[in-house]
mmCIF file of C-alpha atoms in Angstrom:
data_model
loop_
_atom_site.group_PDB
_atom_site.id
_atom_site.type_symbol
_atom_site.label_atom_id
_atom_site.label_comp_id
_atom_site.label_asym_id
_atom_site.label_seq_id
_atom_site.Cartn_x
_atom_site.Cartn_y
_atom_site.Cartn_z
ATOM 1 C CA MET A 1 85.457 126.121 80.186
ATOM 2 C CA TYR A 2 88.773 124.495 81.146
ATOM 3 C CA SER A 3 87.806 124.609 84.845
ATOM 4 C CA LEU A 4 84.520 122.855 84.071
ATOM 5 C CA LEU A 5 86.367 120.120 82.193
ATOM 6 C CA ILE A 6 88.994 119.612 84.918
ATOM 7 C CA ASP A 7 86.294 119.595 87.597
ATOM 8 C CA ARG A 8 84.786 116.536 85.927
ATOM 9 C CA LEU A 9 88.043 114.583 85.793
ATOM 10 C CA SER A 10 88.482 111.600 88.088
ATOM 11 C CA THR A 11 92.200 112.463 88.315
ATOM 12 C CA ALA A 12 93.146 114.728 91.231
ATOM 13 C CA VAL A 13 94.547 118.040 89.940
ATOM 14 C CA VAL A 14 96.164 120.828 91.991
ATOM 15 C CA GLN A 15 97.325 124.155 90.538
ATOM 16 C CA VAL A 16 99.940 126.298 92.315
ATOM 17 C CA ASN A 17 101.590 129.577 91.321
ATOM 18 C CA ARG A 18 105.308 130.326 91.122
ATOM 19 C CA GLU A 19 105.491 130.669 94.931
ATOM 20 C CA LEU A 20 103.758 127.275 95.354
ATOM 21 C CA ILE A 21 100.586 128.947 96.618
ATOM 22 C CA ILE A 22 97.457 126.891 95.901
ATOM 23 C CA GLU A 23 95.226 128.502 93.282
ATOM 24 C CA TYR A 24 92.922 125.634 92.371
ATOM 25 C CA LEU A 25 91.869 122.086 93.291
ATOM 26 C CA ASN A 26 89.337 119.999 91.427
ATOM 27 C CA PRO A 27 86.749 117.884 93.336
ATOM 28 C CA ALA A 28 88.829 114.716 92.841
ATOM 29 C CA ALA A 29 91.766 116.414 94.613
ATOM 30 C CA GLU A 30 89.454 117.535 97.431
ATOM 31 C CA MET A 31 88.380 113.929 97.986
ATOM 32 C CA LEU A 32 91.885 112.490 97.706
ATOM 33 C CA LEU A 33 93.578 115.073 99.965
ATOM 34 C CA GLU A 34 90.528 115.323 102.280
ATOM 35 C CA VAL A 35 90.390 119.144 102.219
ATOM 36 C CA SER A 36 87.934 121.839 101.148
ATOM 37 C CA ARG A 37 89.195 123.992 98.303
ATOM 38 C CA LYS A 38 87.351 127.053 99.601
ATOM 39 C CA ARG A 39 89.401 126.872 102.791
ATOM 40 C CA ILE A 40 92.700 125.927 101.185
ATOM 41 C CA TYR A 41 92.906 128.505 98.389
ATOM 42 C CA GLY A 42 95.734 130.965 98.998
ATOM 43 C CA GLN A 43 97.671 128.630 101.297
ATOM 44 C CA ASP A 44 101.063 127.101 100.675
ATOM 45 C CA LEU A 45 101.132 123.696 98.961
ATOM 46 C CA GLY A 46 102.733 122.243 102.113
ATOM 47 C CA ALA A 47 99.404 122.748 103.878
ATOM 48 C CA VAL A 48 97.919 119.782 101.994
ATOM 49 C CA PHE A 49 100.845 118.030 100.320
ATOM 50 C CA ARG A 50 104.148 117.579 102.150
ATOM 51 C CA GLU A 51 107.095 115.482 101.118
ATOM 52 C CA ASP A 52 110.846 115.999 101.562
ATOM 53 C CA GLU A 53 112.956 119.068 100.708
ATOM 54 C CA ASP A 54 114.083 117.486 97.434
ATOM 55 C CA SER A 55 110.496 117.463 96.160
ATOM 56 C CA VAL A 56 110.156 121.219 96.820
ATOM 57 C CA THR A 57 113.439 121.810 94.995
ATOM 58 C CA SER A 58 112.141 119.772 92.046
ATOM 59 C CA LEU A 59 108.992 121.915 91.879
ATOM 60 C CA TYR A 60 110.996 125.147 91.780
ATOM 61 C CA SER A 61 113.295 123.616 89.143
ATOM 62 C CA ALA A 62 110.242 122.831 86.993
ATOM 63 C CA ILE A 63 109.122 126.462 87.312
ATOM 64 C CA GLU A 64 112.527 127.762 86.194
ATOM 65 C CA SER A 65 113.149 125.253 83.399
ATOM 66 C CA GLY A 66 109.600 124.798 82.158
ATOM 67 C CA HIS A 67 110.180 121.024 81.970
ATOM 68 C CA PRO A 68 107.562 118.590 83.295
ATOM 69 C CA PHE A 69 108.471 115.598 85.447
ATOM 70 C CA THR A 70 106.851 112.553 87.041
ATOM 71 C CA LYS A 71 107.632 111.027 90.425
ATOM 72 C CA ARG A 72 106.751 107.401 91.113
ATOM 73 C CA GLU A 73 105.766 105.790 94.419
ATOM 74 C CA ALA A 74 105.990 108.983 96.473
ATOM 75 C CA GLU A 75 104.857 108.982 100.087
ATOM 76 C CA VAL A 76 103.382 112.365 101.017
ATOM 77 C CA GLU A 77 101.782 113.670 104.191
ATOM 78 C CA MET A 78 98.375 115.326 103.962
ATOM 79 C CA ALA A 79 96.858 118.082 106.101
ATOM 80 C CA ASN A 80 95.306 115.528 108.490
ATOM 81 C CA GLU A 81 98.770 113.909 108.932
ATOM 82 C CA LYS A 82 97.703 110.782 107.038
ATOM 83 C CA LYS A 83 100.193 109.267 104.598
ATOM 84 C CA LEU A 84 99.317 109.067 100.897
ATOM 85 C CA PHE A 85 101.198 106.680 98.609
ATOM 86 C CA CYS A 86 100.960 108.018 95.051
ATOM 87 C CA ASP A 87 102.517 108.876 91.693
ATOM 88 C CA TYR A 88 102.346 112.507 90.615
ATOM 89 C CA THR A 89 103.080 114.431 87.432
ATOM 90 C CA VAL A 90 104.089 118.113 87.460
ATOM 91 C CA THR A 91 103.402 120.138 84.290
ATOM 92 C CA PRO A 92 104.492 123.802 83.980
ATOM 93 C CA VAL A 93 101.888 126.158 82.487
ATOM 94 C CA ILE A 94 103.684 128.618 80.207
ATOM 95 C CA GLY A 95 102.392 132.202 80.156
ATOM 96 C CA ALA A 96 102.310 134.913 77.511
ATOM 97 C CA ILE A 97 105.946 136.006 77.965
ATOM 98 C CA ASN A 98 107.256 132.441 77.658
ATOM 99 C CA THR A 99 107.750 131.951 81.396
ATOM 100 C CA THR A 100 106.057 129.519 83.784
ATOM 101 C CA ASP A 101 102.958 131.072 85.323
ATOM 102 C CA SER A 102 101.929 128.058 87.402
ATOM 103 C CA LEU A 103 102.261 124.309 87.886
ATOM 104 C CA LEU A 104 99.610 121.646 87.393
ATOM 105 C CA ILE A 105 100.126 118.664 89.715
ATOM 106 C CA GLU A 106 98.221 115.491 88.807
ATOM 107 C CA LEU A 107 97.999 112.895 91.602
ATOM 108 C CA TYR A 108 97.493 109.172 91.010
ATOM 109 C CA PRO A 109 96.896 107.283 94.281
ATOM 110 C CA ARG A 110 98.602 103.906 94.559
ATOM 111 C CA ASP A 111 97.607 102.986 98.121
ATOM 112 C CA ARG A 112 94.975 100.504 96.962
ATOM 113 C CA MET A 113 97.278 98.846 94.413
ATOM 114 C CA LYS A 114 100.121 98.690 96.934
ATOM 115 C CA ARG A 115 97.851 97.155 99.568
ATOM 116 C CA ILE A 116 96.464 94.603 97.083
ATOM 117 C CA SER A 117 100.008 93.675 96.078
ATOM 118 C CA LEU A 118 101.088 93.266 99.724
ATOM 119 C CA GLU A 119 97.985 91.208 100.521
ATOM 120 C CA ASP A 120 98.556 88.967 97.501
ATOM 121 C CA GLU A 121 102.137 88.423 98.663
ATOM 122 C CA LEU A 122 100.975 87.715 102.209
ATOM 123 C CA ILE A 123 98.366 85.203 101.018
ATOM 124 C CA ALA A 124 100.840 83.491 98.672
ATOM 125 C CA ASN A 125 103.477 83.260 101.421
ATOM 126 C CA HIS A 126 100.941 81.827 103.841
ATOM 127 C CA GLN A 127 99.796 79.206 101.339
ATOM 128 C CA THR A 128 103.407 78.259 100.591
ATOM 129 C CA SER A 129 104.337 77.898 104.253
ATOM 130 C CA LYS A 130 101.113 75.972 104.912
ATOM 131 C CA GLU A 131 101.935 73.494 102.130
ATOM 132 C CA LEU A 132 105.500 73.157 103.390
ATOM 133 C CA VAL A 133 104.325 72.461 106.943
ATOM 134 C CA ARG A 134 101.755 69.944 105.694
ATOM 135 C CA ASN A 135 104.400 67.993 103.794
ATOM 136 C CA LEU A 136 106.840 68.214 106.690
ATOM 137 C CA ALA A 137 104.174 67.022 109.133
ATOM 138 C CA HIS A 138 103.513 63.986 106.961
ATOM 139 C CA GLU A 139 107.215 63.088 106.924
ATOM 140 C CA ILE A 140 107.488 63.504 110.701
ATOM 141 C CA LYS A 141 104.315 61.774 111.868
ATOM 142 C CA ASN A 142 104.853 58.524 109.953
ATOM 143 C CA PRO A 143 108.195 57.563 111.598
ATOM 144 C CA LEU A 144 107.007 59.088 114.881
ATOM 145 C CA GLY A 145 104.115 56.634 114.991
ATOM 146 C CA GLY A 146 106.568 53.781 114.381
ATOM 147 C CA ILE A 147 108.882 54.932 117.175
ATOM 148 C CA ARG A 148 105.979 55.216 119.618
ATOM 149 C CA GLY A 149 104.616 51.776 118.686
ATOM 150 C CA ALA A 150 108.052 50.165 119.031
ATOM 151 C CA ALA A 151 108.530 51.783 122.455
ATOM 152 C CA GLN A 152 105.189 50.350 123.614
ATOM 153 C CA LEU A 153 106.125 46.842 122.442
ATOM 154 C CA ILE A 154 109.521 47.062 124.131
ATOM 155 C CA SER A 155 107.875 48.283 127.345
ATOM 156 C CA ARG A 156 105.658 45.203 127.489
ATOM 157 C CA ALA A 157 108.689 42.918 127.170
ATOM 158 C CA PHE A 158 110.456 44.500 130.146
ATOM 159 C CA THR A 159 109.860 43.254 133.670
ATOM 160 C CA ASP A 160 112.179 45.833 135.224
ATOM 161 C CA GLU A 161 110.121 48.941 136.101
ATOM 162 C CA ALA A 162 113.234 51.150 135.806
ATOM 163 C CA LEU A 163 113.626 50.143 132.161
ATOM 164 C CA LYS A 164 109.932 50.769 131.547
ATOM 165 C CA ASP A 165 110.483 54.366 132.699
ATOM 166 C CA TYR A 166 112.873 54.882 129.772
ATOM 167 C CA THR A 167 110.376 53.609 127.231
ATOM 168 C CA GLN A 168 107.710 55.814 128.833
ATOM 169 C CA VAL A 169 109.941 58.836 128.172
ATOM 170 C CA ILE A 170 110.108 57.842 124.478
ATOM 171 C CA ILE A 171 106.312 57.502 124.333
ATOM 172 C CA GLU A 172 105.668 60.841 126.064
ATOM 173 C CA GLU A 173 108.174 62.726 123.884
ATOM 174 C CA SER A 174 106.660 61.145 120.772
ATOM 175 C CA ASP A 175 103.231 62.369 121.889
ATOM 176 C CA ARG A 176 104.637 65.855 122.537
ATOM 177 C CA LEU A 177 106.126 66.010 119.037
ATOM 178 C CA ARG A 178 102.847 64.792 117.535
ATOM 179 C CA ASP A 179 100.945 67.523 119.369
ATOM 180 C CA LEU A 180 103.456 70.122 118.138
ATOM 181 C CA VAL A 181 102.987 68.967 114.546
ATOM 182 C CA ASP A 182 99.188 69.127 114.953
ATOM 183 C CA ARG A 183 99.487 72.712 116.232
ATOM 184 C CA LEU A 184 101.696 73.593 113.267
ATOM 185 C CA LEU A 185 98.968 72.367 110.930
ATOM 186 C CA GLY A 186 96.476 74.726 112.543
ATOM 187 C CA PRO A 187 92.713 74.133 112.482
ATOM 188 C CA ARG A 188 92.040 70.766 110.872
ATOM 189 C CA GLN A 189 88.313 71.205 110.287
ATOM 190 C CA LEU A 190 86.190 73.721 108.441
ATOM 191 C CA PRO A 191 84.633 76.338 110.720
ATOM 192 C CA LYS A 192 81.382 75.350 112.434
ATOM 193 C CA THR A 193 79.641 78.498 111.297
ATOM 194 C CA LYS A 194 76.636 80.300 112.710
ATOM 195 C CA GLU A 195 75.388 83.858 112.972
ATOM 196 C CA LEU A 196 77.223 85.753 115.693
ATOM 197 C CA ASN A 197 77.877 89.238 116.972
ATOM 198 C CA ILE A 198 81.579 90.009 116.475
ATOM 199 C CA HIS A 199 81.537 92.298 119.516
ATOM 200 C CA ARG A 200 80.565 89.361 121.726
ATOM 201 C CA VAL A 201 83.701 87.579 120.466
ATOM 202 C CA ILE A 202 85.867 90.642 121.176
ATOM 203 C CA GLU A 203 84.343 91.088 124.658
ATOM 204 C CA ARG A 204 85.265 87.491 125.497
ATOM 205 C CA VAL A 205 88.852 88.135 124.361
ATOM 206 C CA LYS A 206 88.918 91.357 126.393
ATOM 207 C CA GLN A 207 87.873 89.500 129.558
ATOM 208 C CA LEU A 208 90.588 86.871 129.089
ATOM 209 C CA ILE A 209 93.291 89.507 128.507
ATOM 210 C CA GLN A 210 92.202 91.472 131.575
ATOM 211 C CA VAL A 211 92.490 88.353 133.722
ATOM 212 C CA GLU A 212 95.871 87.310 132.280
ATOM 213 C CA SER A 213 97.362 90.815 132.591
ATOM 214 C CA ASP A 214 96.098 91.155 136.162
ATOM 215 C CA GLY A 215 94.819 94.658 135.450
ATOM 216 C CA GLN A 216 98.226 96.018 134.417
ATOM 217 C CA ILE A 217 96.955 96.991 130.950
ATOM 218 C CA GLU A 218 94.229 99.502 130.156
ATOM 219 C CA ILE A 219 91.906 98.146 127.456
ATOM 220 C CA ILE A 220 90.062 100.776 125.432
ATOM 221 C CA ARG A 221 87.037 99.795 123.336
ATOM 222 C CA ASP A 222 85.944 101.715 120.234
ATOM 223 C CA TYR A 223 83.179 99.737 118.562
ATOM 224 C CA ASP A 224 81.028 100.437 115.512
ATOM 225 C CA PRO A 225 77.527 99.288 116.534
ATOM 226 C CA SER A 226 76.353 99.337 112.905
ATOM 227 C CA ILE A 227 78.291 96.159 112.053
ATOM 228 C CA PRO A 228 75.716 93.408 111.349
ATOM 229 C CA ASP A 229 75.982 89.843 112.598
ATOM 230 C CA ILE A 230 78.521 87.805 110.662
ATOM 231 C CA ILE A 231 78.717 84.106 109.858
ATOM 232 C CA GLY A 232 81.657 82.396 111.529
ATOM 233 C CA ASP A 233 83.014 79.875 113.978
ATOM 234 C CA GLU A 234 82.843 81.590 117.360
ATOM 235 C CA SER A 235 85.433 79.447 119.159
ATOM 236 C CA GLN A 236 87.956 79.702 116.307
ATOM 237 C CA LEU A 237 87.500 83.471 116.038
ATOM 238 C CA ILE A 238 87.977 83.850 119.788
ATOM 239 C CA GLN A 239 91.210 81.846 119.525
ATOM 240 C CA ALA A 240 92.438 83.889 116.549
ATOM 241 C CA LEU A 241 91.765 87.253 118.213
ATOM 242 C CA LEU A 242 93.106 86.001 121.536
ATOM 243 C CA ASN A 243 96.432 84.977 119.950
ATOM 244 C CA VAL A 244 96.877 88.465 118.474
ATOM 245 C CA SER A 245 95.766 90.230 121.665
ATOM 246 C CA ARG A 246 97.985 88.016 123.814
ATOM 247 C CA ASN A 247 101.002 88.966 121.695
ATOM 248 C CA ALA A 248 100.216 92.639 122.314
ATOM 249 C CA MET A 249 99.773 91.975 126.042
ATOM 250 C CA GLN A 250 103.080 90.122 126.341
ATOM 251 C CA ALA A 251 104.960 92.854 124.457
ATOM 252 C CA LEU A 252 103.550 95.458 126.848
ATOM 253 C CA LEU A 253 104.235 93.464 130.020
ATOM 254 C CA GLU A 254 107.846 92.863 128.978
ATOM 255 C CA GLN A 255 108.457 96.622 128.923
ATOM 256 C CA GLU A 256 110.049 97.901 132.097
ATOM 257 C CA ASP A 257 109.127 101.590 131.744
ATOM 258 C CA ASN A 258 106.264 103.128 133.696
ATOM 259 C CA HIS A 259 104.192 104.554 130.836
ATOM 260 C CA GLN A 260 100.502 103.650 130.724
ATOM 261 C CA LYS A 261 100.187 100.344 128.874
ATOM 262 C CA GLN A 262 97.198 100.301 126.544
ATOM 263 C CA ILE A 263 95.466 98.001 124.082
ATOM 264 C CA ARG A 264 92.765 99.487 121.865
ATOM 265 C CA LEU A 265 90.063 97.261 120.384
ATOM 266 C CA VAL A 266 88.472 98.994 117.396
ATOM 267 C CA THR A 267 85.801 97.775 114.969
ATOM 268 C CA ARG A 268 84.674 99.416 111.744
ATOM 269 C CA ALA A 269 82.468 98.492 108.783
ATOM 270 C CA LEU A 270 84.168 99.128 105.420
ATOM 271 C CA ARG A 271 82.173 99.416 102.225
ATOM 272 C CA GLN A 272 83.346 98.392 98.743
ATOM 273 C CA PHE A 273 86.629 97.125 100.163
ATOM 274 C CA THR A 274 89.173 94.851 98.484
ATOM 275 C CA ILE A 275 90.778 91.876 100.231
ATOM 276 C CA GLY A 276 93.494 90.397 98.065
ATOM 277 C CA ALA A 277 92.196 90.681 94.516
ATOM 278 C CA LYS A 278 88.498 90.399 95.411
ATOM 279 C CA ARG A 279 86.230 93.356 96.083
ATOM 280 C CA HIS A 280 83.550 92.973 98.752
ATOM 281 C CA ARG A 281 80.456 95.042 99.355
ATOM 282 C CA LEU A 282 80.863 95.043 103.130
ATOM 283 C CA VAL A 283 83.857 94.109 105.281
ATOM 284 C CA CYS A 284 84.315 93.887 109.037
ATOM 285 C CA LYS A 285 87.585 95.412 110.244
ATOM 286 C CA ILE A 286 88.850 94.577 113.736
ATOM 287 C CA SER A 287 91.932 96.502 114.881
ATOM 288 C CA ILE A 288 94.040 95.470 117.870
ATOM 289 C CA ILE A 289 96.409 98.347 118.646
ATOM 290 C CA ASP A 290 99.005 98.549 121.416
ATOM 291 C CA ASN A 291 101.453 101.250 122.496
ATOM 292 C CA GLY A 292 104.331 98.840 123.055
ATOM 293 C CA PRO A 293 107.887 98.880 121.671
ATOM 294 C CA GLY A 294 106.873 97.848 118.144
ATOM 295 C CA ILE A 295 107.966 94.937 115.954
ATOM 296 C CA PRO A 296 111.462 94.999 114.387
ATOM 297 C CA GLU A 297 111.339 95.653 110.638
ATOM 298 C CA PRO A 298 113.101 92.361 109.658
ATOM 299 C CA LEU A 299 110.465 90.376 111.597
ATOM 300 C CA LEU A 300 107.433 92.038 109.986
ATOM 301 C CA LYS A 301 107.726 90.167 106.677
ATOM 302 C CA THR A 302 107.906 86.737 108.339
ATOM 303 C CA LEU A 303 105.586 87.451 111.251
ATOM 304 C CA PHE A 304 102.889 84.976 110.183
ATOM 305 C CA TYR A 305 105.264 82.109 109.352
ATOM 306 C CA PRO A 306 105.141 79.077 111.682
ATOM 307 C CA MET A 307 107.905 78.898 114.298
ATOM 308 C CA VAL A 308 108.838 82.589 113.842
ATOM 309 C CA SER A 309 108.808 84.585 117.067
ATOM 310 C CA GLY A 310 110.373 87.765 118.367
ATOM 311 C CA ARG A 311 110.365 86.468 121.945
ATOM 312 C CA ALA A 312 112.878 84.090 123.467
ATOM 313 C CA ASP A 313 110.147 81.895 124.993
ATOM 314 C CA GLY A 314 107.697 82.193 122.088
ATOM 315 C CA THR A 315 106.615 79.222 119.974
ATOM 316 C CA GLY A 316 105.884 81.250 116.851
ATOM 317 C CA LEU A 317 102.579 79.413 116.311
ATOM 318 C CA GLY A 318 99.973 81.881 117.593
ATOM 319 C CA LEU A 319 99.939 84.329 114.687
ATOM 320 C CA SER A 320 100.301 81.563 112.106
ATOM 321 C CA ILE A 321 97.249 79.794 113.533
ATOM 322 C CA SER A 322 95.310 83.086 113.663
ATOM 323 C CA GLN A 323 96.070 83.772 110.010
ATOM 324 C CA SER A 324 94.888 80.260 109.092
ATOM 325 C CA VAL A 325 91.611 80.773 110.971
ATOM 326 C CA ILE A 326 90.918 84.135 109.324
ATOM 327 C CA HIS A 327 91.821 82.664 105.907
ATOM 328 C CA GLN A 328 89.188 79.995 106.501
ATOM 329 C CA HIS A 329 86.749 82.888 106.920
ATOM 330 C CA ASN A 330 88.000 84.323 103.580
ATOM 331 C CA GLY A 331 89.757 87.167 105.397
ATOM 332 C CA ILE A 332 93.276 88.312 106.153
ATOM 333 C CA ILE A 333 95.357 89.731 109.006
ATOM 334 C CA GLU A 334 97.660 92.684 108.299
ATOM 335 C CA CYS A 335 100.213 94.288 110.577
ATOM 336 C CA HIS A 336 101.703 97.788 110.688
ATOM 337 C CA SER A 337 104.165 98.632 113.408
ATOM 338 C CA GLN A 338 106.296 101.439 114.743
ATOM 339 C CA PRO A 339 107.367 102.275 118.305
ATOM 340 C CA GLN A 340 104.350 103.096 120.500
ATOM 341 C CA ASN A 341 101.904 101.983 117.809
ATOM 342 C CA THR A 342 101.568 98.385 116.631
ATOM 343 C CA GLU A 343 98.338 97.700 114.773
ATOM 344 C CA PHE A 344 96.956 94.326 113.704
ATOM 345 C CA ASN A 345 93.987 94.647 111.339
ATOM 346 C CA ILE A 346 91.713 91.637 110.924
ATOM 347 C CA LEU A 347 89.592 91.962 107.782
ATOM 348 C CA MET A 348 86.685 89.630 107.038
ATOM 349 C CA PRO A 349 84.015 90.027 104.357
ATOM 350 C CA ILE A 350 80.518 90.026 105.777
ATOM 351 C CA GLU A 351 78.635 88.973 102.641
ATOM 352 C CA THR A 352 80.536 85.797 101.770
ATOM 353 C CA ILE A 353 82.549 84.313 104.593
ATOM 354 C CA VAL A 354 81.329 80.725 104.714
ATOM 355 C CA PRO A 355 83.772 78.512 102.778
ATOM 356 C CA GLY A 356 81.952 77.179 99.719
ATOM 357 C CA LYS A 357 78.733 79.079 100.508
ATOM 358 C CA GLU A 358 77.442 82.589 100.077
ATOM 359 C CA LYS A 359 75.312 84.764 102.263
ATOM 360 C CA ASN A 360 73.772 88.047 101.138
ATOM 361 C CA THR A 361 73.284 90.788 103.688
#
């Protein structure tokens, strides 16, 4: 009777004996840990649920003392080597002779909540930096226009061509600063949307990267052909994906080792997926993955800020502009990085991606 009740719980429950051998998993635990209980029964807990040595010590301590405990925000490794971010509660089951017969481990996944929290922070930071840049641009462009106009008036008053050259320098530098401010502001118009095949956009980016890298980088495609046409601005999406892909290309080309340099372009359709605080029925996920040196940890949190770059000759505008473009399509760009595996995930809802309009698929 108790097994029938636990089998119907939405909470993942694992039971192990005193030697931490798995005796039982309910269906929720099978789904969460991505294992079959028929195959896992009789195996050590580490076969499906691995953490550090301290966690194993805590489990044995619970068996000896009979005291339950809860661990918050644990990161465990599953049988398929995926990471699971979760809370878990360990409850000793006391037997007839007042000793612990087994442990019940209840798992509460927090991956979704953690990702939502990180996305909310990313969106808020982007909006803050965008507002800051907008205000700064206003303060710069007003006096810049005055300087340029004054230089033009002075140039007309000069008869000496040598002196006119100096005023021309002022005019040209004023124009350069104006262009820089315009780039900081990102796209200034709403997307000119139409139905398009996202793989056509990615193929265009792939061609450009192949030409720019002169064949030094192997580009691997892994597409999901089931993704339907989306509504978006083709030229802006090409620019957004190209900025991300170009960053990956430059990181690879700057490496001096002889390992095979690769960029993987992956697309997937995600169902019932949350972006920020909003849940969408269908989402297009585009992953741009490279096997370069990785992004330093301190840079990851500010990666999408304007004028932030990890390269000496970088402008720090490419990723900021890409994030702005994807935001205009009601999506987001996320980044996860470690040596030999830097992954940018571009997430865009397919049902409702036209600003101010809705489209049902």
